[in-house]
Short mmCIF file of C-alpha atoms (C1' of nucleotides) in Angstrom, two decimals:
data_model
loop_
_atom_site.label_atom_id
_atom_site.label_comp_id
_atom_site.label_asym_id
_atom_site.label_seq_id
_atom_site.Cartn_x
_atom_site.Cartn_y
_atom_site.Cartn_z
CA UNK A 989 0.03 -0.11 -0.08
CA UNK A 990 2.94 2.30 -0.88
CA UNK A 991 2.37 6.03 -1.87
CA UNK A 992 4.31 7.36 -4.60
CA UNK A 993 6.67 9.12 -2.32
CA UNK A 994 7.45 5.90 -0.68
CA UNK A 995 8.32 4.22 -3.80
CA UNK A 996 10.57 6.94 -4.75
CA UNK A 997 12.58 6.98 -1.59
CA UNK A 998 12.98 3.38 -1.76
CA UNK A 999 14.32 3.75 -5.15
CA UNK A 1000 16.65 6.34 -4.33
CA UNK A 1001 18.02 4.64 -1.41
CA UNK A 1002 18.51 1.41 -3.22
CA UNK A 1003 20.59 3.25 -5.66
CA UNK A 1004 22.35 5.31 -2.73
CA UNK A 1005 21.73 8.80 -4.27
CA UNK A 1006 21.37 11.77 -2.28
CA UNK A 1007 18.41 13.90 -2.97
CA UNK A 1008 20.50 16.42 -4.65
CA UNK A 1009 21.28 14.28 -7.50
CA UNK A 1010 17.76 13.05 -8.32
CA UNK A 1011 16.40 16.56 -7.70
CA UNK A 1012 19.16 17.73 -10.39
CA UNK A 1013 17.90 15.23 -12.73
CA UNK A 1014 14.40 16.44 -12.50
CA UNK A 1015 15.43 19.95 -12.29
CA UNK A 1016 13.96 21.07 -9.01
CA UNK A 1017 15.21 21.90 -5.66
CA UNK A 1018 16.05 18.94 -3.20
CA UNK A 1019 13.70 20.51 -0.77
CA UNK A 1020 11.05 19.82 -3.04
CA UNK A 1021 11.82 16.26 -3.63
CA UNK A 1022 12.16 15.81 0.06
CA UNK A 1023 8.54 16.69 0.24
CA UNK A 1024 7.65 14.82 -2.56
CA UNK A 1025 8.96 11.59 -1.03
CA UNK A 1026 7.20 12.46 2.22
CA UNK A 1027 4.08 13.04 0.60
CA UNK A 1028 3.98 16.89 1.43
CA UNK A 1029 3.86 17.82 -2.16
CA UNK A 1030 2.40 16.12 -5.20
CA UNK A 1031 5.00 15.83 -8.19
CA UNK A 1032 3.88 16.76 -11.72
CA UNK A 1033 3.00 14.03 -14.32
CA UNK A 1034 6.17 15.22 -16.02
CA UNK A 1035 8.23 14.52 -13.03
CA UNK A 1036 6.91 11.17 -12.45
CA UNK A 1037 7.50 10.13 -16.11
CA UNK A 1038 11.29 11.54 -15.70
CA UNK A 1039 11.66 9.31 -12.43
CA UNK A 1040 10.39 6.37 -14.12
CA UNK A 1041 12.85 6.55 -16.80
CA UNK A 1042 15.53 7.81 -14.49
CA UNK A 1043 15.05 4.78 -12.16
CA UNK A 1044 14.35 2.60 -15.03
CA UNK A 1045 11.09 1.10 -13.85
CA UNK A 1046 7.69 0.79 -15.50
CA UNK A 1047 6.18 4.33 -16.23
CA UNK A 1048 2.58 3.08 -15.87
CA UNK A 1049 3.39 1.64 -12.52
CA UNK A 1050 4.69 5.06 -11.35
CA UNK A 1051 1.70 6.51 -12.84
CA UNK A 1052 -0.67 4.43 -11.46
CA UNK A 1053 0.78 5.16 -8.04
CA UNK A 1054 0.73 8.83 -8.80
CA UNK A 1055 -2.64 9.12 -9.90
CA UNK A 1056 -4.29 6.82 -7.31
CA UNK A 1057 -2.56 9.18 -4.58
CA UNK A 1058 -4.04 12.21 -6.17
CA UNK A 1059 -7.67 10.38 -6.24
CA UNK A 1060 -7.30 9.50 -2.48
CA UNK A 1061 -6.10 12.81 -1.91
CA UNK A 1062 -9.27 14.43 -3.57
CA UNK A 1063 -11.66 12.10 -1.49
CA UNK A 1064 -9.86 13.17 1.66
CA UNK A 1065 -12.43 12.68 4.52
CA UNK A 1066 -15.42 12.47 2.18
CA UNK A 1067 -17.91 9.54 4.03
CA UNK A 1068 -19.03 8.63 0.69
CA UNK A 1069 -15.48 8.30 -0.84
CA UNK A 1070 -15.74 4.37 -1.84
CA UNK A 1071 -19.17 4.94 -3.41
CA UNK A 1072 -17.82 7.78 -5.27
CA UNK A 1073 -14.75 5.55 -6.46
CA UNK A 1074 -17.22 2.93 -7.44
CA UNK A 1075 -19.28 5.29 -9.63
CA UNK A 1076 -16.28 6.76 -11.05
CA UNK A 1077 -15.36 3.21 -12.20
CA UNK A 1078 -18.56 2.82 -13.89
CA UNK A 1079 -18.38 6.08 -15.54
CA UNK A 1080 -14.84 5.47 -16.79
CA UNK A 1081 -16.06 2.10 -18.26
CA UNK A 1082 -18.96 3.65 -19.82
CA UNK A 1083 -16.87 6.52 -21.33
CA UNK A 1084 -14.08 4.02 -22.75
CA UNK A 1085 -16.87 1.75 -24.24
CA UNK A 1086 -18.55 4.88 -25.88
CA UNK A 1087 -15.86 7.04 -26.85
CA UNK A 1088 -15.39 7.75 -30.77
CA UNK A 1089 -11.95 8.67 -32.18
CA UNK A 1090 -11.05 11.50 -29.84
CA UNK B 557 -24.75 7.31 -16.10
CA UNK B 558 -25.68 10.88 -15.27
CA UNK B 559 -23.15 13.71 -14.45
CA UNK B 560 -23.99 16.13 -11.53
CA UNK B 561 -24.98 18.60 -14.25
CA UNK B 562 -27.38 16.36 -16.02
CA UNK B 563 -29.05 15.89 -12.67
CA UNK B 564 -29.50 19.38 -11.54
CA UNK B 565 -30.60 20.41 -14.98
CA UNK B 566 -33.52 17.86 -14.73
CA UNK B 567 -34.21 18.77 -11.17
CA UNK B 568 -34.60 22.45 -12.12
CA UNK B 569 -36.45 21.67 -15.33
CA UNK B 570 -39.14 19.13 -13.25
CA UNK B 571 -39.66 22.25 -11.21
CA UNK B 572 -40.00 24.64 -13.98
CA UNK B 573 -37.57 27.27 -12.67
CA UNK B 574 -35.47 29.38 -14.70
CA UNK B 575 -31.53 29.47 -14.16
CA UNK B 576 -31.81 32.78 -12.53
CA UNK B 577 -33.97 31.53 -9.59
CA UNK B 578 -31.71 28.58 -8.74
CA UNK B 579 -28.52 30.79 -9.21
CA UNK B 580 -29.82 33.49 -6.95
CA UNK B 581 -30.32 30.94 -4.30
CA UNK B 582 -26.81 29.76 -4.56
CA UNK B 583 -25.66 33.31 -4.85
CA UNK B 584 -23.91 33.04 -8.30
CA UNK B 585 -24.41 34.22 -11.76
CA UNK B 586 -26.67 32.45 -13.57
CA UNK B 587 -24.00 31.91 -16.44
CA UNK B 588 -22.08 29.80 -14.06
CA UNK B 589 -24.91 27.64 -13.15
CA UNK B 590 -25.52 27.07 -17.05
CA UNK B 591 -21.95 26.01 -17.25
CA UNK B 592 -22.16 23.87 -14.10
CA UNK B 593 -25.47 22.31 -15.47
CA UNK B 594 -23.67 21.47 -19.01
CA UNK B 595 -20.47 20.38 -17.13
CA UNK B 596 -18.13 23.30 -18.40
CA UNK B 597 -17.47 24.14 -14.84
CA UNK B 598 -17.32 22.12 -11.57
CA UNK B 599 -19.36 23.50 -8.69
CA UNK B 600 -18.05 23.82 -5.25
CA UNK B 601 -18.92 21.17 -2.44
CA UNK B 602 -21.16 23.87 -0.63
CA UNK B 603 -22.75 24.55 -4.17
CA UNK B 604 -23.57 20.96 -4.20
CA UNK B 605 -24.87 20.79 -0.51
CA UNK B 606 -27.05 23.83 -1.30
CA UNK B 607 -28.55 22.17 -4.42
CA UNK B 608 -29.48 19.18 -2.50
CA UNK B 609 -31.18 21.14 0.26
CA UNK B 610 -32.98 23.41 -2.40
CA UNK B 611 -34.52 20.44 -4.42
CA UNK B 612 -34.70 18.28 -1.34
CA UNK B 613 -32.71 15.16 -2.60
CA UNK B 614 -30.33 13.09 -0.74
CA UNK B 615 -27.00 15.20 0.07
CA UNK B 616 -24.96 12.21 -0.42
CA UNK B 617 -26.49 11.34 -3.78
CA UNK B 618 -25.58 14.64 -5.02
CA UNK B 619 -22.13 14.51 -3.35
CA UNK B 620 -21.32 11.05 -4.90
CA UNK B 621 -22.12 12.39 -8.45
CA UNK B 622 -20.01 15.37 -7.76
CA UNK B 623 -17.02 13.43 -6.54
CA UNK B 624 -17.23 10.96 -9.13
CA UNK B 625 -17.28 13.59 -11.65
CA UNK B 626 -14.30 15.15 -10.18
CA UNK B 627 -12.41 11.70 -10.22
CA UNK B 628 -13.35 11.10 -13.90
CA UNK B 629 -12.30 14.69 -14.77
CA UNK B 630 -8.96 14.10 -12.99
CA UNK B 631 -8.09 10.78 -14.79
CA UNK B 632 -9.19 12.54 -18.27
CA UNK B 633 -7.26 10.80 -20.94
CA UNK B 634 -5.03 8.34 -18.70
CA UNK B 635 -4.68 4.94 -20.09
CA UNK B 636 -4.22 3.50 -16.67
CA UNK B 637 -7.52 5.24 -15.41
CA UNK B 638 -9.25 1.99 -14.21
CA UNK B 639 -6.14 0.73 -12.52
CA UNK B 640 -5.64 3.97 -10.80
CA UNK B 641 -9.31 3.73 -9.57
CA UNK B 642 -8.91 0.26 -8.16
CA UNK B 643 -5.57 1.07 -6.45
CA UNK B 644 -7.15 4.19 -5.06
CA UNK B 645 -9.99 1.97 -3.90
CA UNK B 646 -7.73 -0.43 -2.11
CA UNK B 647 -6.00 2.61 -0.56
CA UNK B 648 -9.16 4.05 0.84
CA UNK B 649 -10.33 0.69 2.20
CA UNK B 650 -6.87 0.52 3.72
CA UNK B 651 -6.88 3.97 5.33
CA UNK B 652 -10.46 3.72 6.59
CA UNK B 653 -9.32 0.35 8.43
CA UNK B 654 -6.39 1.74 9.94
CA UNK B 655 -7.28 5.46 10.86
CA UNK B 656 -7.44 6.22 14.69
CA UNK B 657 -9.51 9.17 15.69
CA UNK B 658 -9.09 11.96 13.19
"C1'" DC C 461 -41.92 40.32 -33.44
"C1'" DT C 462 -40.84 41.00 -28.64
"C1'" DA C 463 -39.89 38.98 -24.15
"C1'" DT C 464 -37.52 35.95 -21.65
"C1'" DT C 465 -34.24 32.13 -20.73
"C1'" DT C 466 -29.93 30.11 -21.92
"C1'" DT C 467 -25.46 29.70 -23.64
"C1'" DT C 468 -20.83 31.61 -24.60
"C1'" DG C 469 -16.46 34.02 -24.41
"C1'" DA C 470 -13.33 37.45 -22.70
"C1'" DC C 471 -11.97 38.91 -18.53
"C1'" DA C 472 -10.95 39.56 -13.19
"C1'" DA C 473 -10.17 38.10 -8.74
"C1'" DA C 474 -9.35 34.63 -5.90
"C1'" DT C 475 -7.58 30.14 -4.60
"C1'" DT C 476 -4.38 26.31 -4.92
"C1'" DA C 477 -0.12 24.35 -6.40
"C1'" DT C 478 4.65 24.95 -7.24
"C1'" DG C 479 9.05 25.88 -6.26
"C1'" DT C 480 13.02 28.55 -3.99
"C1'" DC C 481 15.62 30.02 -0.12
"C1'" DA C 482 18.04 29.64 4.08
"C1'" DA C 483 17.91 28.00 8.55
"C1'" DA C 484 17.26 23.74 11.72
"C1'" DA C 485 17.27 18.94 12.32
"C1'" DT C 486 19.38 14.48 11.57
"C1'" DA C 487 22.90 11.38 10.32
"C1'" DT C 488 27.55 10.07 8.72
"C1'" DT C 489 32.17 9.62 9.32
"C1'" DA C 490 36.86 11.30 10.56
"C1'" DT D 1145 33.28 14.83 19.58
"C1'" DA D 1146 33.57 17.80 16.13
"C1'" DA D 1147 33.28 18.49 11.06
"C1'" DT D 1148 30.61 17.50 6.97
"C1'" DA D 1149 27.04 15.96 4.29
"C1'" DT D 1150 22.24 15.02 3.93
"C1'" DT D 1151 17.50 15.67 4.67
"C1'" DT D 1152 13.71 18.22 6.43
"C1'" DT D 1153 11.06 22.51 7.72
"C1'" DG D 1154 8.56 26.82 7.10
"C1'" DA D 1155 8.20 31.30 5.11
"C1'" DC D 1156 7.65 33.37 1.36
"C1'" DA D 1157 7.38 34.27 -4.18
"C1'" DT D 1158 5.63 32.92 -8.47
"C1'" DA D 1159 2.80 30.34 -11.74
"C1'" DA D 1160 -1.07 28.19 -13.07
"C1'" DT D 1161 -5.79 26.89 -12.14
"C1'" DT D 1162 -10.51 27.77 -10.57
"C1'" DT D 1163 -14.32 30.67 -9.69
"C1'" DG D 1164 -16.88 34.19 -10.71
"C1'" DT D 1165 -18.89 38.16 -13.58
"C1'" DC D 1166 -20.36 40.99 -17.36
"C1'" DA D 1167 -22.15 41.80 -21.79
"C1'" DA D 1168 -23.57 40.13 -26.15
"C1'" DA D 1169 -25.02 36.29 -28.80
"C1'" DA D 1170 -28.06 32.27 -29.53
"C1'" DA D 1171 -32.05 30.05 -28.41
"C1'" DT D 1172 -36.87 29.25 -26.89
"C1'" DA D 1173 -41.47 30.93 -25.40
"C1'" DG D 1174 -45.37 33.85 -25.71
#
DNA sequence: CTATTTTTGACAAATTATGTCAAAATATTA
DNA sequence: TAATATTTTGACATAATTTGTCAAAAATAG
């Protein structure tokens, strides 16, 4: 049940890299990367993509972790969170079934 | 598979009210309500709550429609949308099982 | 045709997200 | 322990997005 931040921190530590190095690759301040790892800030999509290529892990895996974090975050303390997720799932299925071209 | 906007529009038309009236109750410009009904703008949580009480429908039903719209919107064109929703569901379940007080 | 209602698009104001900096806290190692 | 390197924090600036208004155009009703 890892958040994206946990995953990134693990990857960075496995590779024994300081924040500085990875942050430089992402072209952001190391303070920001620290916050991202601890879940105090949300990275951008581009940053997630860059991280996947940097650590050579599947882009989709990181994107799923990132998106699901965002969804959870959006639902915060809503009591109907689960129901909303289920309805959203139906809607997404419906849309993907009915979408033309786009 | 109705969006919140569709639901609100139906409710308003069933009650044969002009945008003007409902918008006045919400204390917003009617143009904004028009956009909300057509899904071109997202209402705030407070507005959704007000709408539920105005039309005397279950607050939770509108909130679920509103939240699921937001989630779908956030997932937009992501190919991993469904997976992300499923992971988010697991995370929400996990959190609600482990949350203390809050 | 005239009135009313709805929709649209450009714009302003407010809010939230993203990033930096410098200092404080923590960990490492000489 | 002292010195150095790393990480974390919080205040702040900037950028981006959201939320709302206004006025005019389009659509609908009478």
